Amino acid sequence: MQIISAVILVVLAVIGAASVIRAASKKLYSTKMTQEVYLVVPMKADAQSAEQTLRTVAQQLDEGFYKAARAVCLDCGMDEETKEICRKFSRGYPRILHMTPREFLDEVK
């Protein structure tokens, strides 16, 4: 029983140390960005993976390295269901934009 307790204690200590190192590195290496950063997510006619992909992107935008970034859900031949999912995410997350390739090119010029 003592061995199991010691193993659990060591595992939890390693996880805690890793969390501290991650937080410290985020603090040290985060900088103020002066340029626009876009995470481009090309979407095709696959509504099943579109929602999961956009949820992952929304989570990444909330993390430290991506706080100044915006995501673009790029229309690369979406069907209507996928377009509707992208529009809903655009309304719910203001930093996720739904654009066609032409609109995106106009945006970055």
N, CA, C and O atoms as a Tinker XYZ file with bonds, in Angstrom:
   436  protein
     1  N      0.829000   -1.191000    0.000000    73     2
     2  CA     0.000000    0.000000    0.000000    64     1     3
     3  C      0.873000    1.254000    0.000000    63     2     4     5
     4  O      0.539000    2.246000   -0.648000    81     3
     5  N      1.987000    1.209000    0.725000    73     3     6
     6  CA     2.874000    2.369000    0.771000    64     5     7
     7  C      3.533000    2.612000   -0.581000    63     6     8     9
     8  O      3.770000    3.758000   -0.962000    81     7
     9  N      3.825000    1.548000   -1.297000    73     7    10
    10  CA     4.456000    1.696000   -2.610000    64     9    11
    11  C      3.484000    2.364000   -3.582000    63    10    12    13
    12  O      3.872000    3.246000   -4.348000    81    11
    13  N      2.231000    1.945000   -3.548000    73    11    14
    14  CA     1.226000    2.546000   -4.429000    64    13    15
    15  C      1.050000    4.022000   -4.102000    63    14    16    17
    16  O      0.954000    4.852000   -5.006000    81    15
    17  N      1.009000    4.349000   -2.839000    73    15    18
    18  CA     0.880000    5.751000   -2.422000    64    17    19
    19  C      2.083000    6.565000   -2.876000    63    18    20    21
    20  O      1.932000    7.701000   -3.326000    81    19
    21  N      3.275000    5.992000   -2.761000    73    19    22
    22  CA     4.484000    6.694000   -3.186000    64    21    23
    23  C      4.483000    6.911000   -4.692000    63    22    24    25
    24  O      4.880000    7.982000   -5.150000    81    23
    25  N      4.049000    5.929000   -5.476000    73    23    26
    26  CA     3.988000    6.058000   -6.934000    64    25    27
    27  C      2.986000    7.145000   -7.324000    63    26    28    29
    28  O      3.270000    7.975000   -8.188000    81    27
    29  N      1.821000    7.136000   -6.690000    73    27    30
    30  CA     0.815000    8.166000   -6.977000    64    29    31
    31  C      1.347000    9.546000   -6.626000    63    30    32    33
    32  O      1.128000   10.499000   -7.375000    81    31
    33  N      2.038000    9.671000   -5.511000    73    31    34
    34  CA     2.609000   10.950000   -5.095000    64    33    35
    35  C      3.646000   11.445000   -6.104000    63    34    36    37
    36  O      3.674000   12.632000   -6.430000    81    35
    37  N      4.488000   10.555000   -6.596000    73    35    38
    38  CA     5.511000   10.933000   -7.579000    64    37    39
    39  C      4.855000   11.365000   -8.892000    63    38    40    41
    40  O      5.271000   12.357000   -9.490000    81    39
    41  N      3.842000   10.636000   -9.343000    73    39    42
    42  CA     3.149000   10.984000  -10.587000    64    41    43
    43  C      2.496000   12.362000  -10.460000    63    42    44    45
    44  O      2.616000   13.188000  -11.365000    81    43
    45  N      1.820000   12.610000   -9.367000    73    43    46
    46  CA     1.182000   13.907000   -9.156000    64    45    47
    47  C      2.216000   15.038000   -9.041000    63    46    48    49
    48  O      1.961000   16.157000   -9.488000    81    47
    49  N      3.359000   14.755000   -8.455000    73    47    50
    50  CA     4.419000   15.759000   -8.356000    64    49    51
    51  C      4.971000   16.102000   -9.733000    63    50    52    53
    52  O      5.246000   17.268000  -10.018000    81    51
    53  N      5.134000   15.108000  -10.577000    73    51    54
    54  CA     5.628000   15.355000  -11.934000    64    53    55
    55  C      4.609000   16.165000  -12.727000    63    54    56    57
    56  O      4.980000   17.097000  -13.440000    81    55
    57  N      3.345000   15.823000  -12.610000    73    55    58
    58  CA     2.297000   16.586000  -13.305000    64    57    59
    59  C      2.270000   18.026000  -12.816000    63    58    60    61
    60  O      2.144000   18.946000  -13.624000    81    59
    61  N      2.382000   18.237000  -11.531000    73    59    62
    62  CA     2.403000   19.593000  -10.974000    64    61    63
    63  C      3.610000   20.385000  -11.446000    63    62    64    65
    64  O      3.492000   21.565000  -11.774000    81    63
    65  N      4.772000   19.740000  -11.481000    73    63    66
    66  CA     5.981000   20.420000  -11.949000    64    65    67
    67  C      5.850000   20.793000  -13.423000    63    66    68    69
    68  O      6.268000   21.876000  -13.832000    81    67
    69  N      5.276000   19.904000  -14.210000    73    67    70
    70  CA     5.075000   20.205000  -15.626000    64    69    71
    71  C      4.125000   21.382000  -15.805000    63    70    72    73
    72  O      4.336000   22.211000  -16.691000    81    71
    73  N      3.103000   21.469000  -14.998000    73    71    74
    74  CA     2.161000   22.591000  -15.068000    64    73    75
    75  C      2.835000   23.906000  -14.718000    63    74    76    77
    76  O      2.583000   24.929000  -15.354000    81    75
    77  N      3.685000   23.878000  -13.714000    73    75    78
    78  CA     4.414000   25.094000  -13.314000    64    77    79
    79  C      5.362000   25.529000  -14.428000    63    78    80    81
    80  O      5.451000   26.716000  -14.741000    81    79
    81  N      6.064000   24.579000  -15.023000    73    79    82
    82  CA     6.995000   24.904000  -16.111000    64    81    83
    83  C      6.232000   25.454000  -17.309000    63    82    84    85
    84  O      6.688000   26.408000  -17.939000    81    83
    85  N      5.091000   24.879000  -17.633000    73    83    86
    86  CA     4.290000   25.365000  -18.759000    64    85    87
    87  C      3.798000   26.792000  -18.497000    63    86    88    89
    88  O      3.864000   27.640000  -19.387000    81    87
    89  N      3.317000   27.055000  -17.311000    73    87    90
    90  CA     2.833000   28.395000  -16.984000    64    89    91
    91  C      3.967000   29.414000  -17.027000    63    90    92    93
    92  O      3.790000   30.528000  -17.520000    81    91
    93  N      5.131000   29.028000  -16.511000    73    91    94
    94  CA     6.277000   29.936000  -16.521000    64    93    95
    95  C      6.759000   30.209000  -17.940000    63    94    96    97
    96  O      7.112000   31.342000  -18.266000    81    95
    97  N      6.779000   29.187000  -18.784000    73    95    98
    98  CA     7.223000   29.404000  -20.162000    64    97    99
    99  C      6.234000   30.253000  -20.936000    63    98   100   101
   100  O      6.644000   31.057000  -21.773000    81    99
   101  N      4.942000   30.099000  -20.679000    73    99   102
   102  CA     3.947000   30.967000  -21.318000    64   101   103
   103  C      4.182000   32.418000  -20.928000    63   102   104   105
   104  O      4.119000   33.318000  -21.766000    81   103
   105  N      4.452000   32.633000  -19.655000    73   103   106
   106  CA     4.667000   33.994000  -19.166000    64   105   107
   107  C      5.944000   34.593000  -19.754000    63   106   108   109
   108  O      5.964000   35.763000  -20.136000    81   107
   109  N      6.992000   33.804000  -19.826000    73   107   110
   110  CA     8.268000   34.302000  -20.335000    64   109   111
   111  C      8.257000   34.565000  -21.831000    63   110   112   113
   112  O      8.828000   35.553000  -22.292000    81   111
   113  N      7.612000   33.689000  -22.596000    73   111   114
   114  CA     7.695000   33.769000  -24.041000    64   113   115
   115  C      6.496000   34.441000  -24.706000    63   114   116   117
   116  O      6.469000   34.571000  -25.930000    81   115
   117  N      5.521000   34.862000  -23.938000    73   115   118
   118  CA     4.400000   35.559000  -24.560000    64   117   119
   119  C      4.816000   37.009000  -24.804000    63   118   120   121
   120  O      5.379000   37.678000  -23.937000    81   119
   121  N      4.519000   37.457000  -26.003000    73   119   122
   122  CA     4.882000   38.816000  -26.389000    64   121   123
   123  C      3.654000   39.519000  -26.937000    63   122   124   125
   124  O      2.669000   38.881000  -27.310000    81   123
   125  N      3.725000   40.819000  -26.980000    73   123   126
   126  CA     2.661000   41.595000  -27.591000    64   125   127
   127  C      2.848000   41.553000  -29.096000    63   126   128   129
   128  O      3.901000   41.930000  -29.609000    81   127
   129  N      1.848000   41.103000  -29.786000    73   127   130
   130  CA     1.948000   40.971000  -31.227000    64   129   131
   131  C      1.389000   42.224000  -31.887000    63   130   132   133
   132  O      0.319000   42.707000  -31.517000    81   131
   133  N      2.117000   42.740000  -32.858000    73   131   134
   134  CA     1.672000   43.933000  -33.552000    64   133   135
   135  C      1.076000   43.593000  -34.917000    63   134   136   137
   136  O      0.452000   44.448000  -35.546000    81   135
   137  N      1.257000   42.375000  -35.373000    73   135   138
   138  CA     0.723000   41.965000  -36.664000    64   137   139
   139  C     -0.484000   41.061000  -36.463000    63   138   140   141
   140  O     -0.636000   40.413000  -35.428000    81   139
   141  N     -1.333000   41.036000  -37.477000    73   139   142
   142  CA    -2.478000   40.144000  -37.448000    64   141   143
   143  C     -2.010000   38.717000  -37.697000    63   142   144   145
   144  O     -1.215000   38.467000  -38.602000    81   143
   145  N     -2.495000   37.804000  -36.908000    73   143   146
   146  CA    -2.185000   36.393000  -37.089000    64   145   147
   147  C     -3.502000   35.671000  -37.346000    63   146   148   149
   148  O     -4.458000   35.815000  -36.584000    81   147
   149  N     -3.544000   34.896000  -38.423000    73   147   150
   150  CA    -4.739000   34.156000  -38.795000    64   149   151
   151  C     -4.452000   32.667000  -38.735000    63   150   152   153
   152  O     -3.437000   32.203000  -39.253000    81   151
   153  N     -5.337000   31.927000  -38.108000    73   151   154
   154  CA    -5.328000   30.477000  -38.185000    64   153   155
   155  C     -6.338000   30.124000  -39.266000    63   154   156   157
   156  O     -7.541000   30.295000  -39.071000    81   155
   157  N     -5.868000   29.643000  -40.385000    73   155   158
   158  CA    -6.753000   29.346000  -41.511000    64   157   159
   159  C     -7.172000   27.883000  -41.436000    63   158   160   161
   160  O     -6.333000   26.983000  -41.392000    81   159
   161  N     -8.480000   27.661000  -41.423000    73   159   162
   162  CA    -9.041000   26.321000  -41.355000    64   161   163
   163  C     -9.841000   26.093000  -42.636000    63   162   164   165
   164  O    -10.999000   26.504000  -42.718000    81   163
   165  N     -9.241000   25.442000  -43.639000    73   163   166
   166  CA    -9.990000   25.180000  -44.871000    64   165   167
   167  C    -11.053000   24.113000  -44.630000    63   166   168   169
   168  O    -10.763000   23.046000  -44.089000    81   167
   169  N    -12.276000   24.409000  -45.035000    73   167   170
   170  CA   -13.398000   23.490000  -44.817000    64   169   171
   171  C    -13.988000   23.053000  -46.147000    63   170   172   173
   172  O    -14.190000   23.856000  -47.058000    81   171
   173  N    -14.257000   21.761000  -46.231000    73   171   174
   174  CA   -14.945000   21.197000  -47.389000    64   173   175
   175  C    -16.275000   20.633000  -46.914000    63   174   176   177
   176  O    -16.695000   20.902000  -45.789000    81   175
   177  N    -16.920000   19.878000  -47.733000    73   175   178
   178  CA   -18.253000   19.355000  -47.428000    64   177   179
   179  C    -18.172000   18.194000  -46.440000    63   178   180   181
   180  O    -18.396000   17.043000  -46.814000    81   179
   181  N    -17.856000   18.487000  -45.198000    73   179   182
   182  CA   -17.787000   17.456000  -44.165000    64   181   183
   183  C    -18.257000   18.059000  -42.852000    63   182   184   185
   184  O    -17.438000   18.455000  -42.022000    81   183
   185  N    -19.550000   18.131000  -42.659000    73   183   186
   186  CA   -20.118000   18.799000  -41.495000    64   185   187
   187  C    -19.815000   18.065000  -40.190000    63   186   188   189
   188  O    -19.791000   18.691000  -39.130000    81   187
   189  N    -19.587000   16.765000  -40.243000    73   187   190
   190  CA   -19.357000   16.010000  -39.020000    64   189   191
   191  C    -18.052000   16.424000  -38.349000    63   190   192   193
   192  O    -18.002000   16.559000  -37.126000    81   191
   193  N    -17.004000   16.627000  -39.129000    73   191   194
   194  CA   -15.737000   17.013000  -38.520000    64   193   195
   195  C    -15.605000   18.524000  -38.376000    63   194   196   197
   196  O    -14.720000   18.994000  -37.661000    81   195
   197  N    -16.461000   19.292000  -39.037000    73   195   198
   198  CA   -16.366000   20.755000  -38.983000    64   197   199
   199  C    -16.607000   21.268000  -37.576000    63   198   200   201
   200  O    -15.866000   22.127000  -37.098000    81   199
   201  N    -17.619000   20.764000  -36.913000    73   199   202
   202  CA   -17.926000   21.246000  -35.569000    64   201   203
   203  C    -16.792000   20.930000  -34.597000    63   202   204   205
   204  O    -16.397000   21.786000  -33.806000    81   203
   205  N    -16.272000   19.714000  -34.652000    73   203   206
   206  CA   -15.168000   19.334000  -33.761000    64   205   207
   207  C    -13.930000   20.172000  -34.048000    63   206   208   209
   208  O    -13.241000   20.608000  -33.126000    81   207
   209  N    -13.649000   20.395000  -35.324000    73   207   210
   210  CA   -12.489000   21.199000  -35.703000    64   209   211
   211  C    -12.627000   22.623000  -35.176000    63   210   212   213
   212  O    -11.675000   23.180000  -34.630000    81   211
   213  N    -13.804000   23.212000  -35.337000    73   211   214
   214  CA   -14.010000   24.590000  -34.885000    64   213   215
   215  C    -14.006000   24.700000  -33.365000    63   214   216   217
   216  O    -13.577000   25.720000  -32.824000    81   215
   217  N    -14.467000   23.685000  -32.678000    73   215   218
   218  CA   -14.377000   23.697000  -31.204000    64   217   219
   219  C    -12.918000   23.660000  -30.755000    63   218   220   221
   220  O    -12.537000   24.342000  -29.804000    81   219
   221  N    -12.109000   22.863000  -31.442000    73   219   222
   222  CA   -10.684000   22.800000  -31.127000    64   221   223
   223  C    -10.007000   24.136000  -31.393000    63   222   224   225
   224  O     -9.186000   24.589000  -30.596000    81   223
   225  N    -10.348000   24.765000  -32.506000    73   223   226
   226  CA    -9.777000   26.074000  -32.843000    64   225   227
   227  C    -10.194000   27.116000  -31.806000    63   226   228   229
   228  O     -9.371000   27.931000  -31.388000    81   227
   229  N    -11.451000   27.099000  -31.389000    73   227   230
   230  CA   -11.923000   28.050000  -30.376000    64   229   231
   231  C    -11.164000   27.866000  -29.060000    63   230   232   233
   232  O    -10.833000   28.845000  -28.392000    81   231
   233  N    -10.893000   26.633000  -28.692000    73   231   234
   234  CA   -10.131000   26.371000  -27.473000    64   233   235
   235  C     -8.704000   26.885000  -27.608000    63   234   236   237
   236  O     -8.161000   27.456000  -26.662000    81   235
   237  N     -8.088000   26.689000  -28.774000    73   235   238
   238  CA    -6.727000   27.169000  -28.990000    64   237   239
   239  C     -6.657000   28.689000  -28.972000    63   238   240   241
   240  O     -5.662000   29.258000  -28.522000    81   239
   241  N     -7.700000   29.349000  -29.456000    73   239   242
   242  CA    -7.710000   30.813000  -29.449000    64   241   243
   243  C     -7.758000   31.371000  -28.028000    63   242   244   245
   244  O     -7.315000   32.493000  -27.783000    81   243
   245  N     -8.289000   30.597000  -27.109000    73   243   246
   246  CA    -8.359000   31.043000  -25.719000    64   245   247
   247  C     -7.056000   30.823000  -24.958000    63   246   248   249
   248  O     -6.882000   31.367000  -23.868000    81   247
   249  N     -6.134000   30.030000  -25.518000    73   247   250
   250  CA    -4.875000   29.763000  -24.844000    64   249   251
   251  C     -3.881000   30.880000  -25.092000    63   250   252   253
   252  O     -4.088000   31.714000  -25.974000    81   251
   253  N     -2.821000   30.903000  -24.335000    73   251   254
   254  CA    -1.868000   32.002000  -24.306000    64   253   255
   255  C     -1.229000   32.396000  -25.616000    63   254   256   257
   256  O     -1.157000   33.586000  -25.923000    81   255
   257  N     -0.760000   31.438000  -26.404000    73   255   258
   258  CA    -0.011000   31.780000  -27.604000    64   257   259
   259  C     -0.905000   32.330000  -28.708000    63   258   260   261
   260  O     -0.410000   32.996000  -29.617000    81   259
   261  N     -2.200000   32.069000  -28.653000    73   259   262
   262  CA    -3.098000   32.467000  -29.716000    64   261   263
   263  C     -4.061000   33.576000  -29.310000    63   262   264   265
   264  O     -5.038000   33.818000  -30.019000    81   263
   265  N     -3.820000   34.251000  -28.200000    73   263   266
   266  CA    -4.771000   35.256000  -27.720000    64   265   267
   267  C     -4.950000   36.414000  -28.686000    63   266   268   269
   268  O     -6.022000   37.019000  -28.717000    81   267
   269  N     -3.939000   36.741000  -29.473000    73   267   270
   270  CA    -4.047000   37.854000  -30.411000    64   269   271
   271  C     -4.428000   37.397000  -31.808000    63   270   272   273
   272  O     -4.503000   38.221000  -32.719000    81   271
   273  N     -4.668000   36.124000  -32.002000    73   271   274
   274  CA    -4.945000   35.588000  -33.333000    64   273   275
   275  C     -6.441000   35.543000  -33.605000    63   274   276   277
   276  O     -7.268000   35.609000  -32.695000    81   275
   277  N     -6.757000   35.429000  -34.885000    73   275   278
   278  CA    -8.127000   35.191000  -35.323000    64   277   279
   279  C     -8.107000   33.962000  -36.219000    63   278   280   281
   280  O     -7.104000   33.673000  -36.870000    81   279
   281  N     -9.205000   33.256000  -36.246000    73   279   282
   282  CA    -9.308000   32.064000  -37.086000    64   281   283
   283  C    -10.243000   32.356000  -38.250000    63   282   284   285
   284  O    -11.231000   33.077000  -38.111000    81   283
   285  N     -9.914000   31.787000  -39.387000    73   283   286
   286  CA   -10.732000   31.939000  -40.586000    64   285   287
   287  C    -11.214000   30.561000  -41.007000    63   286   288   289
   288  O    -10.414000   29.673000  -41.301000    81   287
   289  N    -12.523000   30.394000  -41.034000    73   287   290
   290  CA   -13.139000   29.188000  -41.561000    64   289   291
   291  C    -13.279000   29.423000  -43.061000    63   290   292   293
   292  O    -14.225000   30.075000  -43.504000    81   291
   293  N    -12.346000   28.897000  -43.836000    73   291   294
   294  CA   -12.244000   29.190000  -45.259000    64   293   295
   295  C    -13.122000   28.235000  -46.070000    63   294   296   297
   296  O    -12.989000   27.014000  -45.984000    81   295
   297  N    -14.010000   28.819000  -46.848000    73   295   298
   298  CA   -14.959000   28.051000  -47.648000    64   297   299
   299  C    -14.255000   27.468000  -48.873000    63   298   300   301
   300  O    -13.993000   28.181000  -49.841000    81   299
   301  N    -13.950000   26.175000  -48.827000    73   299   302
   302  CA   -13.294000   25.492000  -49.946000    64   301   303
   303  C    -14.236000   24.437000  -50.522000    63   302   304   305
   304  O    -13.856000   23.280000  -50.701000    81   303
   305  N    -15.457000   24.847000  -50.807000    73   303   306
   306  CA   -16.448000   23.921000  -51.358000    64   305   307
   307  C    -17.321000   23.293000  -50.294000    63   306   308   309
   308  O    -17.576000   22.089000  -50.336000    81   307
   309  N    -17.783000   24.084000  -49.340000    73   307   310
   310  CA   -18.632000   23.572000  -48.271000    64   309   311
   311  C    -20.047000   23.311000  -48.780000    63   310   312   313
   312  O    -20.511000   23.953000  -49.723000    81   311
   313  N    -20.720000   22.361000  -48.144000    73   311   314
   314  CA   -22.142000   22.200000  -48.390000    64   313   315
   315  C    -22.896000   23.137000  -47.445000    63   314   316   317
   316  O    -22.284000   23.792000  -46.602000    81   315
   317  N    -24.202000   23.203000  -47.582000    73   315   318
   318  CA   -24.996000   24.156000  -46.796000    64   317   319
   319  C    -24.939000   23.868000  -45.296000    63   318   320   321
   320  O    -24.927000   24.800000  -44.492000    81   319
   321  N    -24.904000   22.614000  -44.915000    73   319   322
   322  CA   -24.862000   22.262000  -43.496000    64   321   323
   323  C    -23.555000   22.733000  -42.854000    63   322   324   325
   324  O    -23.560000   23.263000  -41.743000    81   323
   325  N    -22.456000   22.541000  -43.547000    73   323   326
   326  CA   -21.158000   22.984000  -43.037000    64   325   327
   327  C    -21.097000   24.505000  -42.984000    63   326   328   329
   328  O    -20.549000   25.064000  -42.034000    81   327
   329  N    -21.649000   25.185000  -43.985000    73   327   330
   330  CA   -21.691000   26.653000  -43.971000    64   329   331
   331  C    -22.464000   27.158000  -42.766000    63   330   332   333
   332  O    -22.057000   28.124000  -42.120000    81   331
   333  N    -23.579000   26.508000  -42.464000    73   331   334
   334  CA   -24.384000   26.930000  -41.319000    64   333   335
   335  C    -23.627000   26.734000  -40.009000    63   334   336   337
   336  O    -23.725000   27.566000  -39.108000    81   335
   337  N    -22.879000   25.651000  -39.898000    73   335   338
   338  CA   -22.068000   25.424000  -38.690000    64   337   339
   339  C    -21.024000   26.524000  -38.560000    63   338   340   341
   340  O    -20.825000   27.057000  -37.468000    81   339
   341  N    -20.354000   26.871000  -39.652000    73   339   342
   342  CA   -19.340000   27.931000  -39.618000    64   341   343
   343  C    -19.963000   29.281000  -39.274000    63   342   344   345
   344  O    -19.371000   30.064000  -38.531000    81   343
   345  N    -21.137000   29.555000  -39.801000    73   343   346
   346  CA   -21.821000   30.825000  -39.487000    64   345   347
   347  C    -22.183000   30.894000  -38.010000    63   346   348   349
   348  O    -22.030000   31.940000  -37.378000    81   347
   349  N    -22.664000   29.778000  -37.456000    73   347   350
   350  CA   -23.011000   29.752000  -36.032000    64   349   351
   351  C    -21.780000   29.994000  -35.166000    63   350   352   353
   352  O    -21.849000   30.727000  -34.180000    81   351
   353  N    -20.663000   29.387000  -35.526000    73   351   354
   354  CA   -19.437000   29.609000  -34.765000    64   353   355
   355  C    -18.968000   31.049000  -34.911000    63   354   356   357
   356  O    -18.432000   31.620000  -33.962000    81   355
   357  N    -19.158000   31.641000  -36.077000    73   355   358
   358  CA   -18.767000   33.039000  -36.287000    64   357   359
   359  C    -19.583000   33.964000  -35.396000    63   358   360   361
   360  O    -19.063000   34.955000  -34.883000    81   359
   361  N    -20.856000   33.644000  -35.210000    73   359   362
   362  CA   -21.692000   34.472000  -34.327000    64   361   363
   363  C    -21.339000   34.250000  -32.858000    63   362   364   365
   364  O    -21.343000   35.196000  -32.071000    81   363
   365  N    -21.036000   33.008000  -32.486000    73   363   366
   366  CA   -20.742000   32.694000  -31.093000    64   365   367
   367  C    -19.334000   33.067000  -30.659000    63   366   368   369
   368  O    -19.110000   33.404000  -29.496000    81   367
   369  N    -18.388000   33.010000  -31.582000    73   367   370
   370  CA   -16.992000   33.344000  -31.307000    64   369   371
   371  C    -16.582000   34.450000  -32.277000    63   370   372   373
   372  O    -16.334000   34.169000  -33.450000    81   371
   373  N    -16.506000   35.679000  -31.825000    73   371   374
   374  CA   -16.201000   36.785000  -32.737000    64   373   375
   375  C    -14.825000   36.692000  -33.394000    63   374   376   377
   376  O    -14.583000   37.355000  -34.403000    81   375
   377  N    -13.929000   35.889000  -32.848000    73   375   378
   378  CA   -12.590000   35.768000  -33.435000    64   377   379
   379  C    -12.507000   34.652000  -34.458000    63   378   380   381
   380  O    -11.438000   34.416000  -35.019000    81   379
   381  N    -13.614000   33.955000  -34.716000    73   379   382
   382  CA   -13.672000   32.968000  -35.789000    64   381   383
   383  C    -14.514000   33.577000  -36.906000    63   382   384   385
   384  O    -15.686000   33.902000  -36.712000    81   383
   385  N    -13.903000   33.726000  -38.073000    73   383   386
   386  CA   -14.559000   34.372000  -39.206000    64   385   387
   387  C    -14.875000   33.346000  -40.282000    63   386   388   389
   388  O    -14.096000   32.421000  -40.512000    81   387
   389  N    -16.012000   33.508000  -40.937000    73   387   390
   390  CA   -16.375000   32.652000  -42.075000    64   389   391
   391  C    -16.146000   33.471000  -43.335000    63   390   392   393
   392  O    -16.779000   34.510000  -43.521000    81   391
   393  N    -15.239000   33.010000  -44.211000    73   391   394
   394  CA   -14.883000   33.761000  -45.412000    64   393   395
   395  C    -14.713000   32.834000  -46.605000    63   394   396   397
   396  O    -14.427000   31.645000  -46.464000    81   395
   397  N    -14.897000   33.411000  -47.771000    73   395   398
   398  CA   -14.548000   32.732000  -49.006000    64   397   399
   399  C    -13.075000   33.043000  -49.288000    63   398   400   401
   400  O    -12.530000   33.973000  -48.694000    81   399
   401  N    -12.425000   32.302000  -50.167000    73   399   402
   402  CA   -11.020000   32.616000  -50.481000    64   401   403
   403  C    -10.833000   34.048000  -50.986000    63   402   404   405
   404  O     -9.832000   34.686000  -50.661000    81   403
   405  N    -11.768000   34.555000  -51.766000    73   403   406
   406  CA   -11.670000   35.926000  -52.278000    64   405   407
   407  C    -11.756000   36.942000  -51.131000    63   406   408   409
   408  O    -10.981000   37.898000  -51.092000    81   407
   409  N    -12.688000   36.738000  -50.205000    73   407   410
   410  CA   -12.820000   37.642000  -49.053000    64   409   411
   411  C    -11.565000   37.607000  -48.194000    63   410   412   413
   412  O    -11.132000   38.636000  -47.675000    81   411
   413  N    -10.983000   36.426000  -48.043000    73   411   414
   414  CA    -9.768000   36.315000  -47.238000    64   413   415
   415  C     -8.605000   37.055000  -47.892000    63   414   416   417
   416  O     -7.846000   37.743000  -47.209000    81   415
   417  N     -8.460000   36.917000  -49.205000    73   415   418
   418  CA    -7.398000   37.649000  -49.906000    64   417   419
   419  C     -7.588000   39.151000  -49.777000    63   418   420   421
   420  O     -6.617000   39.886000  -49.596000    81   419
   421  N     -8.823000   39.613000  -49.867000    73   419   422
   422  CA    -9.095000   41.044000  -49.696000    64   421   423
   423  C     -8.768000   41.501000  -48.273000    63   422   424   425
   424  O     -8.304000   42.622000  -48.067000    81   423
   425  N     -9.011000   40.639000  -47.308000    73   423   426
   426  CA    -8.750000   40.963000  -45.898000    64   425   427
   427  C     -7.254000   41.125000  -45.616000    63   426   428   429
   428  O     -6.858000   42.033000  -44.886000    81   427
   429  N     -6.431000   40.261000  -46.182000    73   427   430
   430  CA    -5.008000   40.286000  -45.864000    64   429   431
   431  C     -4.222000   41.266000  -46.714000    63   430   432   433
   432  O     -3.041000   41.494000  -46.452000    81   431
   433  N     -4.841000   41.847000  -47.719000    73   431   434
   434  CA    -4.117000   42.822000  -48.561000    64   433   435
   435  C     -3.947000   44.127000  -47.856000    63   434   436
   436  O     -3.364000   45.058000  -48.411000    81   435
